Short mmCIF file of C-alpha atoms in Angstrom, two decimals:
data_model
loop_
_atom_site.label_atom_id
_atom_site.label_comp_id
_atom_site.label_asym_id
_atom_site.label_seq_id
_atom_site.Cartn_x
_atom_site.Cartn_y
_atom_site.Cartn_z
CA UNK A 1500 -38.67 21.18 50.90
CA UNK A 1501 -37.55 22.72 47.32
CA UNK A 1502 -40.79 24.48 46.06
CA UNK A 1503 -41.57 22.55 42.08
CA UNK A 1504 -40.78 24.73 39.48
CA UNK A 1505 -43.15 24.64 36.15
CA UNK A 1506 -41.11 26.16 33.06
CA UNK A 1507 -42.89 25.83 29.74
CA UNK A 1508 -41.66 26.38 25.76
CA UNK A 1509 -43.60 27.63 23.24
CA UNK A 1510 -43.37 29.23 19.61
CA UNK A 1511 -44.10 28.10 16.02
CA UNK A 1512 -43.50 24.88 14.39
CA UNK A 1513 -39.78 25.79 13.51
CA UNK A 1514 -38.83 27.75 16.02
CA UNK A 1515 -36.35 25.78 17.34
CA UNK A 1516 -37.24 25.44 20.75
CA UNK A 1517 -36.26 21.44 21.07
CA UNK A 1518 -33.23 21.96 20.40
CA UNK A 1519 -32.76 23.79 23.74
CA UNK A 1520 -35.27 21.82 26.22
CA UNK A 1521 -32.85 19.08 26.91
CA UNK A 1522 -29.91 21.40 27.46
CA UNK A 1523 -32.01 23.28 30.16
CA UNK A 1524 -33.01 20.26 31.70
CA UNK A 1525 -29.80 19.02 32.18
CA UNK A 1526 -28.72 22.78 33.44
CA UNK A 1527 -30.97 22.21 36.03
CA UNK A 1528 -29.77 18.65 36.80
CA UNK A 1529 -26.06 19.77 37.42
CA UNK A 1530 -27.13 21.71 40.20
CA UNK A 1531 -29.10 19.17 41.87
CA UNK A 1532 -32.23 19.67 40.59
CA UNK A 1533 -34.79 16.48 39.40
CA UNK A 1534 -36.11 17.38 36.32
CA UNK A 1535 -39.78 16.12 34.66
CA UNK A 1536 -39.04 16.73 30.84
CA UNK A 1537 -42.12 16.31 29.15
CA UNK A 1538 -44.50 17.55 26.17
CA UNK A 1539 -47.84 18.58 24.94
CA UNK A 1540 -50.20 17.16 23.61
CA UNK A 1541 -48.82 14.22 25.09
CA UNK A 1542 -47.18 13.38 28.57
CA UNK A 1543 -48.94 9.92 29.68
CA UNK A 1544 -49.74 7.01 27.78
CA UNK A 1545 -53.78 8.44 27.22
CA UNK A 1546 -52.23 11.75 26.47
CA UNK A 1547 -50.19 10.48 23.69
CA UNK A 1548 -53.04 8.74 22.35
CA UNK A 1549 -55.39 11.88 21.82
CA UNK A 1550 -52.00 13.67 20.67
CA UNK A 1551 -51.61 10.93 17.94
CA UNK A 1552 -55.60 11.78 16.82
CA UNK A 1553 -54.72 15.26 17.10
CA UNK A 1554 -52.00 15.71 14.35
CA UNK A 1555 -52.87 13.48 11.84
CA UNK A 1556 -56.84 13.19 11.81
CA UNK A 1557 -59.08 15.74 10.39
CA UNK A 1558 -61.22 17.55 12.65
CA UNK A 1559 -63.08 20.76 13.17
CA UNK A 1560 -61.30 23.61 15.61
CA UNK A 1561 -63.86 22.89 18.60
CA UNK A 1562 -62.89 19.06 18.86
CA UNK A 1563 -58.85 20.23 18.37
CA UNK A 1564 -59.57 22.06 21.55
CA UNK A 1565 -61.61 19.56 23.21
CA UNK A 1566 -58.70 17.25 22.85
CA UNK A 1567 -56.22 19.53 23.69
CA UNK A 1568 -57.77 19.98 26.85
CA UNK A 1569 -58.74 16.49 27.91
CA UNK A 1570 -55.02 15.38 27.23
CA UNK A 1571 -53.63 18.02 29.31
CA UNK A 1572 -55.92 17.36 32.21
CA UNK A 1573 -54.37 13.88 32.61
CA UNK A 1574 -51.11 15.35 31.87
CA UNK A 1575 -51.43 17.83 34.91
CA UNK A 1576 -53.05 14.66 37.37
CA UNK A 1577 -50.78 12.58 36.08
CA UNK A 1578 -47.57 13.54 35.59
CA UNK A 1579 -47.42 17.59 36.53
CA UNK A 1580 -48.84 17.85 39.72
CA UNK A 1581 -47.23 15.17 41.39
CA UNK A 1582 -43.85 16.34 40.05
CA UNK A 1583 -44.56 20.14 41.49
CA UNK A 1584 -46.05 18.24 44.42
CA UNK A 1585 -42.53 16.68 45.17
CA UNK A 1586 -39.86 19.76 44.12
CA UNK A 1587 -39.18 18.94 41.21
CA UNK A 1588 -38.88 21.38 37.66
CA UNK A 1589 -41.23 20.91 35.18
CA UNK A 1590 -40.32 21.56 31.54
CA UNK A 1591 -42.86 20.85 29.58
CA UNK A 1592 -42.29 21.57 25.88
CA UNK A 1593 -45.51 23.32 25.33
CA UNK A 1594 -48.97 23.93 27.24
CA UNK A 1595 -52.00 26.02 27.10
CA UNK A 1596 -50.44 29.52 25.06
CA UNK A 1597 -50.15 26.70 22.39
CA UNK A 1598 -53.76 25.63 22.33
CA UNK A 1599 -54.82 29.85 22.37
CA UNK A 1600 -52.44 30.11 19.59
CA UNK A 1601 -53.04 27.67 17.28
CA UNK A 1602 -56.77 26.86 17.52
CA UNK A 1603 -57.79 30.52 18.58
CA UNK A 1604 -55.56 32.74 16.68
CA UNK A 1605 -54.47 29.79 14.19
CA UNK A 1606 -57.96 28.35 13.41
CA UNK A 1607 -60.29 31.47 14.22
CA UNK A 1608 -61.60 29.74 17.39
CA UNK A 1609 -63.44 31.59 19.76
CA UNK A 1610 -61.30 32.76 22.62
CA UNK A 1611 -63.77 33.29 25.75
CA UNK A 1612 -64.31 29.76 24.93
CA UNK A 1613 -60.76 28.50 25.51
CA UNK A 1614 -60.56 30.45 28.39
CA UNK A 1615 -63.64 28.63 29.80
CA UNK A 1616 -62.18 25.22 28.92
CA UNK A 1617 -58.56 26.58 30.81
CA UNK A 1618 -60.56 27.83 33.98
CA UNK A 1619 -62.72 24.57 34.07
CA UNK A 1620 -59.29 21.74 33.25
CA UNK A 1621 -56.44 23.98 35.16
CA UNK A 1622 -58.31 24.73 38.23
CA UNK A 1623 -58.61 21.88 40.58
CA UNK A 1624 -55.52 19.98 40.43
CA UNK A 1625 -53.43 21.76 42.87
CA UNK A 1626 -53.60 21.48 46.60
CA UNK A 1627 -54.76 25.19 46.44
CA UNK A 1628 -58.40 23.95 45.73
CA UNK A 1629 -59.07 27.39 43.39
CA UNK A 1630 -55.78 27.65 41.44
CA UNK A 1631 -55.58 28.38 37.77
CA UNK A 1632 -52.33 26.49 37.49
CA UNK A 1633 -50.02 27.80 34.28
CA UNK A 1634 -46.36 27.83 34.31
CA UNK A 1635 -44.18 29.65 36.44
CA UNK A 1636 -42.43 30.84 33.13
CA UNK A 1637 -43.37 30.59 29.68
CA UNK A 1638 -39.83 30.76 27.27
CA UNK A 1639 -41.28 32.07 24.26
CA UNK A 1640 -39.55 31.25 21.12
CA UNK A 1641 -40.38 34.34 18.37
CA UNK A 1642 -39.97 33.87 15.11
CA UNK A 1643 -41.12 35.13 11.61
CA UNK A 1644 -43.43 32.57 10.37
CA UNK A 1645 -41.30 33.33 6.78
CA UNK A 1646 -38.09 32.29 8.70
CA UNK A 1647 -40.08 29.13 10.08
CA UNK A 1648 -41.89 28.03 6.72
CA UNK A 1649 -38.00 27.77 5.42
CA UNK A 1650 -36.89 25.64 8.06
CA UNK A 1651 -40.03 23.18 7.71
CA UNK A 1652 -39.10 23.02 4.33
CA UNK A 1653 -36.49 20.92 4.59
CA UNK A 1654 -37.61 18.77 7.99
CA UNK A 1655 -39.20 15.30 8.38
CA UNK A 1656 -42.54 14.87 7.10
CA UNK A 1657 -44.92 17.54 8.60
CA UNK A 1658 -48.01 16.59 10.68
CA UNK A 1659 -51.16 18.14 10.45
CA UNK A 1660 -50.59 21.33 11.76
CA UNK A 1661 -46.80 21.50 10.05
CA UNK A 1662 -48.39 20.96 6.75
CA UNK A 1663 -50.24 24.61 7.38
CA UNK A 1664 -50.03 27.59 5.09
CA UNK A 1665 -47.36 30.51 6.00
CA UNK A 1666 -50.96 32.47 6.71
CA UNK A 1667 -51.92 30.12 9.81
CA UNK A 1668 -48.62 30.57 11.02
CA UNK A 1669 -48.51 33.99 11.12
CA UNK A 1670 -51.66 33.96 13.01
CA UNK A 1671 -50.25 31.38 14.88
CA UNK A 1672 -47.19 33.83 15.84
CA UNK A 1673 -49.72 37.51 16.28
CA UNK A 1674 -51.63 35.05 19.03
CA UNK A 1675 -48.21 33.84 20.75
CA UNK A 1676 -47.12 37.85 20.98
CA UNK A 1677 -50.83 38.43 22.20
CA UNK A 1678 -50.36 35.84 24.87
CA UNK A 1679 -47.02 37.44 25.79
CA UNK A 1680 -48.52 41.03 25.98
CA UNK A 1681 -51.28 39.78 28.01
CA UNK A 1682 -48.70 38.16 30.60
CA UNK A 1683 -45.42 39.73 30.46
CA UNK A 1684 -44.51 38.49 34.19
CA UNK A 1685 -44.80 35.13 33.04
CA UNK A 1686 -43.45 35.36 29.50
CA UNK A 1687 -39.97 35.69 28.42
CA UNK A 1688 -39.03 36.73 25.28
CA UNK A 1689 -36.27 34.49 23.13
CA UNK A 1690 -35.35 36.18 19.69
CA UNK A 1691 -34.92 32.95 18.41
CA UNK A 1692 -33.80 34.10 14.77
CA UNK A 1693 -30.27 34.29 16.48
CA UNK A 1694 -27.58 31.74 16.06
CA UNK A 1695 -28.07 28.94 18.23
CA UNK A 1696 -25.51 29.65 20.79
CA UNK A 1697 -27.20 33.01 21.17
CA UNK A 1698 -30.31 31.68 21.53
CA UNK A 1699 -29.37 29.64 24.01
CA UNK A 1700 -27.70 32.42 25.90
CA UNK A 1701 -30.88 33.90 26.51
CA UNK A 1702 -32.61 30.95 27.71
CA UNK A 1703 -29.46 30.87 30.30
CA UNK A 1704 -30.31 34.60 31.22
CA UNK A 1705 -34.04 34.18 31.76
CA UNK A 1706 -33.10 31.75 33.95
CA UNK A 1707 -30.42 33.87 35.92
CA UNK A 1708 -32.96 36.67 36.07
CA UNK A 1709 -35.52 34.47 38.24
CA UNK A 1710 -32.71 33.21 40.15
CA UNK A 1711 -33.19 30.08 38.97
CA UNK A 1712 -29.99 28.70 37.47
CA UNK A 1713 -25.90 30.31 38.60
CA UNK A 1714 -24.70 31.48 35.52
CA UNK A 1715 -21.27 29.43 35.46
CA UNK A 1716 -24.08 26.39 35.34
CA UNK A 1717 -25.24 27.51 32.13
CA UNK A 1718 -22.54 29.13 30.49
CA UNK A 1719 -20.76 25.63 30.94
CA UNK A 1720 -23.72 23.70 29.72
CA UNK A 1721 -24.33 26.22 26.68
CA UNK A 1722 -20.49 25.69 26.00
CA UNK A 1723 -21.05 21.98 25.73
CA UNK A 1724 -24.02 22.41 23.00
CA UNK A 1725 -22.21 24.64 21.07
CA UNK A 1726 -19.26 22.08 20.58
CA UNK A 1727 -21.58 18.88 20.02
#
């Protein structure tokens, strides 16, 4: 049976990393691959529910986390288990370096803490009774929170966390490349102040480098983008 793959996204609110998640999923379609696209906070119909709470109602950084962790545990029970469970890829467009990013380094909450909430929601849900389960890769999207602020400025409405100073997002950014430091096997780097067909480039390479994608696949597929 194909082993599941579990690929997640993650950078700062401008970073740009949507724009790619679709392209990779259908990469991974045109070689045969089912694909799970999905997001965080969010991913099944409760999930969506305490995501909806969690941008746009005021809270205090404990219950932020709290909620960040009780929608994920139905997301992984739910949706990302049984997709691993049956060879599929994951690509989830963030997970758990988002929650140690923006309400640790973001909102000053404590990090032993986190960690105790991601040993006690990630462990469990696997077959492998005492698995930690985190993604199999983590595409991280770096950019300057400066660069970010000025593409926010001119999206949709922002949420709660959009709405943030430039100072929480560079906090928000020094506890992405402290997540990245901490777990270079699982982290890959995307410079993602590049054009966008660079950008996407290196999301094709990561993917070559694991062996996950042929490169023809996503050259053709990142060809495609460019020209829509």
């Amino acid at each position: 049976m194909t082993t599941g793959l579990f690929i997640s996204f993650e950078g700062i609110d401008g970073a740009g990393k949507s724009s790619h998640i679709e392209a990779l999923a259908q990469a991974f379609r045109d070689q045969g691959r089912v694909v799970t696209l999905t997001r965080e906070p969010g991913g099944t119909p409760l999930a969506e529910k305490l995501r909806t709470l969690m941008l746009h109602d005021a809270m205090d950084p404990l219950t932020e986390a709290l909620i960040a962790f009780a929608a994920r545990r139905d997301h992984l029970v739910q949706v990302i288990e049984p997709a691993l469970a049956r060879g599929e890829v994951v690509i989830c467009d963030r997970f758990t370096d988002a929650t140690f990013a923006y309400q640790g380094a973001g909102r000053g909450f404590d990090l032993g803490q986190l960690a105790a909430l991601e040993r006690m929601v990630q462990t469990g849900t696997a077959p492998q009774p005492h698995l930690l389960r985190e993604p199999d890769l983590t595409l991280w999207f770096d950019l300057p929170a400066a660069v970010a602020a000025e593409r926010l400025a001119t999206a949709r409405v922002p949420d709660r966390f959009e709405a943030q100073p430039g100072e929480f997002f560079a906090r928000v950014a020094r506890g992405y490349a402290d997540r990245a430091q901490a777990a270079p096997a699982r982290f890959a780097r995307i410079d993602a102040n590049a054009s966008r067909h660079a950008v996407w480039q290196q999301v094709v390479q990561a993917m070559v480098r694991k062996g996950w994608l042929a490169i023809m696949v996503g050259t053709k597929t990142a060809d495609t983008r460019e020209q829509a």
